[in-house]
PDB file of C-alpha atoms in Angstrom:
ATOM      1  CA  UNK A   1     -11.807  23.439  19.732  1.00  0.00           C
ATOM      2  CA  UNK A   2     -12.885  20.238  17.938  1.00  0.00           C
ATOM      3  CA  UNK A   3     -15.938  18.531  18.927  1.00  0.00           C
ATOM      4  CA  UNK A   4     -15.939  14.740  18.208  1.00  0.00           C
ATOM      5  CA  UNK A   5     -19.181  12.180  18.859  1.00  0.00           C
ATOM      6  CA  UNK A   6     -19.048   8.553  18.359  1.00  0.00           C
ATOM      7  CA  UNK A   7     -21.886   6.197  17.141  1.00  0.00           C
ATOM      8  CA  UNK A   8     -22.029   2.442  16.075  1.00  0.00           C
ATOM      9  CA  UNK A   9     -21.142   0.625  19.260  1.00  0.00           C
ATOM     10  CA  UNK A  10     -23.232  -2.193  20.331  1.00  0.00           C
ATOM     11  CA  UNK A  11     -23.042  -5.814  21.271  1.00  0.00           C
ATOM     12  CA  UNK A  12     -22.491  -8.718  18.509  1.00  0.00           C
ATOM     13  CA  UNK A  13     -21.182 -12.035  18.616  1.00  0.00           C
ATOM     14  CA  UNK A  14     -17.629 -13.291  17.616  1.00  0.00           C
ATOM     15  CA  UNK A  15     -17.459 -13.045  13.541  1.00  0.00           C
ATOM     16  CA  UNK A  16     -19.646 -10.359  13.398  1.00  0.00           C
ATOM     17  CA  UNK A  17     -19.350  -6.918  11.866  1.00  0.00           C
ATOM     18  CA  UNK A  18     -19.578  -3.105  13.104  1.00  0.00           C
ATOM     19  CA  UNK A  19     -18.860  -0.161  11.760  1.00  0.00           C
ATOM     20  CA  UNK A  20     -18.107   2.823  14.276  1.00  0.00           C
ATOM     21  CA  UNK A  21     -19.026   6.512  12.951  1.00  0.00           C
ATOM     22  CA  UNK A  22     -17.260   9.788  14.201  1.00  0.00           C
ATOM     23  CA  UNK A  23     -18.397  13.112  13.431  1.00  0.00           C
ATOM     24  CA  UNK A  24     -16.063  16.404  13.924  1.00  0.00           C
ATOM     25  CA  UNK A  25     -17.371  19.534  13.998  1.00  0.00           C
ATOM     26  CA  UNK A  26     -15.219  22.586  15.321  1.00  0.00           C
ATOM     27  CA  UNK A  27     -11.939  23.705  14.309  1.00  0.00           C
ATOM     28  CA  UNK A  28     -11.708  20.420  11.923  1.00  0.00           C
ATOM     29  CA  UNK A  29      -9.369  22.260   9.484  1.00  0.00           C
ATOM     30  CA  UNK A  30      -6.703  21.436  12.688  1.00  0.00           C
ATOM     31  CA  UNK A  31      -7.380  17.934  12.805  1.00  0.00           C
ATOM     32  CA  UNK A  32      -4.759  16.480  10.437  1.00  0.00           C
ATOM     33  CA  UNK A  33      -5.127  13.085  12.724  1.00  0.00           C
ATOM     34  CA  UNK A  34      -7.949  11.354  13.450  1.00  0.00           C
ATOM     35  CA  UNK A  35      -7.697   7.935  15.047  1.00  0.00           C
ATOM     36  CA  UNK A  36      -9.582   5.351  16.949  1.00  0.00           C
ATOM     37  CA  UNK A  37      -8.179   3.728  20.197  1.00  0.00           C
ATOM     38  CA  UNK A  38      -9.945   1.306  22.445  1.00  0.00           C
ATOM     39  CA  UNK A  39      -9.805   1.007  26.348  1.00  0.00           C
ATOM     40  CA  UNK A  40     -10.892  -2.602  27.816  1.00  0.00           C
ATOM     41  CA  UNK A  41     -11.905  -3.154  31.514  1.00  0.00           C
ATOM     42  CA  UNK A  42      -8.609  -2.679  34.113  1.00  0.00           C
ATOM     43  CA  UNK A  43      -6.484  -2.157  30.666  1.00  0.00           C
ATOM     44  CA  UNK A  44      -4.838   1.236  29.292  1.00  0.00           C
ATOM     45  CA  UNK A  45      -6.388   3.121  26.258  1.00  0.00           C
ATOM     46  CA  UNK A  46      -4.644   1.745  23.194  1.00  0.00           C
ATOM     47  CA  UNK A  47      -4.156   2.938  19.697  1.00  0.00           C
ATOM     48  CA  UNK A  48      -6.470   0.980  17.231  1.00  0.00           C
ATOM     49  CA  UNK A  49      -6.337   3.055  13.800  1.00  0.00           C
ATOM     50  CA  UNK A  50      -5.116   6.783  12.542  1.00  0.00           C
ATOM     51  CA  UNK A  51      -5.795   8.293   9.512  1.00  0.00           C
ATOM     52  CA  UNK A  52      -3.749  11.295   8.386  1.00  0.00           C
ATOM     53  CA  UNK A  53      -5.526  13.748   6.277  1.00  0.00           C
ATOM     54  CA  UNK A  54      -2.722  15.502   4.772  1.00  0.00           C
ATOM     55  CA  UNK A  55      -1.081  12.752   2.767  1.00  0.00           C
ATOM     56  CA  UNK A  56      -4.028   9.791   3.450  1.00  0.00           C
ATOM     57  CA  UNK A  57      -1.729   7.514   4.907  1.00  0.00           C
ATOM     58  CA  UNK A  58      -3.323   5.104   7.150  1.00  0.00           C
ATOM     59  CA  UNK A  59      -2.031   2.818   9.969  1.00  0.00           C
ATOM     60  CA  UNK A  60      -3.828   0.012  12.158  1.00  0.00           C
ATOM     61  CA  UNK A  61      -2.702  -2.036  15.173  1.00  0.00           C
ATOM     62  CA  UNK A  62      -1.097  -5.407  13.973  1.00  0.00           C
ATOM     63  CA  UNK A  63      -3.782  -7.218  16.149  1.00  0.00           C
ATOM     64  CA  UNK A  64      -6.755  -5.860  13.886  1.00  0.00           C
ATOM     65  CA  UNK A  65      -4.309  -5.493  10.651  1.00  0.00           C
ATOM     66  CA  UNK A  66      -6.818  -7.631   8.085  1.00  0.00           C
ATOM     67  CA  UNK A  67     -10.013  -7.004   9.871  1.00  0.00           C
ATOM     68  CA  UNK A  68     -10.638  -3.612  10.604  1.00  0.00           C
ATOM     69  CA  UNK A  69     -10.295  -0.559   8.168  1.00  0.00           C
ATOM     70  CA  UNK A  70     -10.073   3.065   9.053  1.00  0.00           C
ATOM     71  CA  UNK A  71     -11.258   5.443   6.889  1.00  0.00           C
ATOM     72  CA  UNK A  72     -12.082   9.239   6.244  1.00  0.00           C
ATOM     73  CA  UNK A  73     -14.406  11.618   4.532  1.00  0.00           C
ATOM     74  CA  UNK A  74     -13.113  14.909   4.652  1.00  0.00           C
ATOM     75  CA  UNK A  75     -16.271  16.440   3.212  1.00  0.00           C
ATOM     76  CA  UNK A  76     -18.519  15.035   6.044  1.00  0.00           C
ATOM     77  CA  UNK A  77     -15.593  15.832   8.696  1.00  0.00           C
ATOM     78  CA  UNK A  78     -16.674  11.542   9.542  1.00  0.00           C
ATOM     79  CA  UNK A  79     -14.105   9.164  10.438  1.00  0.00           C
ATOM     80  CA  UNK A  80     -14.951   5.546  10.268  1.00  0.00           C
ATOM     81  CA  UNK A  81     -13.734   2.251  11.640  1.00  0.00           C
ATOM     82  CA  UNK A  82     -15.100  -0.743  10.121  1.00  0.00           C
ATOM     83  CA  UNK A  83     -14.644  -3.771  12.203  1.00  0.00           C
ATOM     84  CA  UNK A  84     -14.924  -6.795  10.323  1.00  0.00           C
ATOM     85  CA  UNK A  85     -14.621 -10.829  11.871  1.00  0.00           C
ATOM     86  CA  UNK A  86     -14.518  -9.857  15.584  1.00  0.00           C
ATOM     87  CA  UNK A  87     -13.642 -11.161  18.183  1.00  0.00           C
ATOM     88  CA  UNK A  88     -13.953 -11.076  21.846  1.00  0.00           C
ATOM     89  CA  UNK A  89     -10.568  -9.433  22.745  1.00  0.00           C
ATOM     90  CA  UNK A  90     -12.074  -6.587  20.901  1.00  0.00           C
ATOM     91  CA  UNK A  91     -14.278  -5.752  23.519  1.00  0.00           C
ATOM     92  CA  UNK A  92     -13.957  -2.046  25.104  1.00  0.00           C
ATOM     93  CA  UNK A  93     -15.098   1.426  24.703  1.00  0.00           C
ATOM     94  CA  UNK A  94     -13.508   3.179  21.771  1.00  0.00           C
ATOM     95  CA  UNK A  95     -12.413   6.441  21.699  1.00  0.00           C
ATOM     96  CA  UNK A  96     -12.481   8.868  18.805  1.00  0.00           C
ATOM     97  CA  UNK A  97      -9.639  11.159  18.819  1.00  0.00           C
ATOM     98  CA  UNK A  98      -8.427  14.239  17.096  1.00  0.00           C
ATOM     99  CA  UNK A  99      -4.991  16.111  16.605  1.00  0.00           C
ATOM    100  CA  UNK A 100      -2.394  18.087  14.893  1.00  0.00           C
ATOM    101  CA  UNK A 101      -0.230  16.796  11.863  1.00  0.00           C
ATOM    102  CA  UNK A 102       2.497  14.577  12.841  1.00  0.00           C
ATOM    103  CA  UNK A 103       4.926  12.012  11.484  1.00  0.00           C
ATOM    104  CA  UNK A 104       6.544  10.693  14.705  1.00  0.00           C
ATOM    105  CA  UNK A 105       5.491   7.372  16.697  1.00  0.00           C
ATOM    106  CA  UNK A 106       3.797   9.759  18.735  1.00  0.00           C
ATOM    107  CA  UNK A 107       0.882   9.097  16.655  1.00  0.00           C
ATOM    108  CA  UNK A 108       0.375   5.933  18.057  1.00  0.00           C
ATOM    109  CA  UNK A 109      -0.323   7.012  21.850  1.00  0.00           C
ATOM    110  CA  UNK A 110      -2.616   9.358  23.530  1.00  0.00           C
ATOM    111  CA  UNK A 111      -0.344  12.103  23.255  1.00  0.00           C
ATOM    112  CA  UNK A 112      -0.476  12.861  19.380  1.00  0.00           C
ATOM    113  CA  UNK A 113      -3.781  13.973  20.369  1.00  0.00           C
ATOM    114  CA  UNK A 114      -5.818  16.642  22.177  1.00  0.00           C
ATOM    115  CA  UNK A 115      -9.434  16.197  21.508  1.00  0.00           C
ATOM    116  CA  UNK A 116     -11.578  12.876  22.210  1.00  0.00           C
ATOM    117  CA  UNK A 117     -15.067  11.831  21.731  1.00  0.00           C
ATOM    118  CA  UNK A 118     -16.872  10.265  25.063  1.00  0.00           C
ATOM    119  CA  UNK A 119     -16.708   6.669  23.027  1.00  0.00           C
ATOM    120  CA  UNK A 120     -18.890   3.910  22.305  1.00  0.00           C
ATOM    121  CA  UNK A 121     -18.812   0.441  23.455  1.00  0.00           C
ATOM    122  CA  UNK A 122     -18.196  -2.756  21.667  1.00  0.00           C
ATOM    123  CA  UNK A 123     -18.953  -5.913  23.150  1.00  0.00           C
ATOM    124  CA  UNK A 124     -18.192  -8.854  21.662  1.00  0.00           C
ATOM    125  CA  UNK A 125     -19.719 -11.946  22.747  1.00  0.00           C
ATOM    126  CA  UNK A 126     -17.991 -15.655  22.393  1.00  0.00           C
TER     127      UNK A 126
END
């Protein structure tokens, strides 16, 4: 099992930053994935960010590519998002998630992974 708690969320106005904490503890050594997704009112969860431990590639949405960064330290088991110039459509509650190694597309969706935090919300004011 992999235990995974979000912090950072909170409610800023458009152009502001945040960065969003998550801290694994657990079976960490099996959480080659760790990712961020995002889940607005009446919308689907949706893949935000991954990092992949075992070769430190990253990937991010294209609607965040240039303002958010995902990033990792493996020492603290910690995943972080930083959220830079947002904006309102950023808005949500997002998710921390964990999950095996993986190359496919499957990455980007809810099924490359089997743990999640409870998440945090962003708010984003205009």
């Amino acid at each position: 099992q992999v235990q995974l708690v979000e912090s950072g969320g909170g409610l800023v106005q458009a152009g502001a930053s945040l960065r969003l904490s998550c801290v694994a503890s657990g079976r960490t050594f099996s959480a080659d994935l760790m990712a961020w997704f995002r889940q607005a009112p009446g919308k689907e969860r949706e893949f935000v960010a991954v990092h992949r431990r075992s070769d430190g590639n990253t990937r991010v949405v294209d609607s965040v590519k240039g303002r958010f960064t995902i990033s990792r330290d493996n020492a603290k088991n910690t995943v972080y998002l930083q959220m830079n110039s947002l904006k309102p459509d950023d808005t949500g509650v997002y998710y921390c998630a964990a999950g095996p190694k993986s190359v496919s597309q499957v990455v980007l969706t809810t099924r490359g992974y089997n743990y999640w935090g409870r998440g945090t919300q962003v708010t984003v004011s205009s």
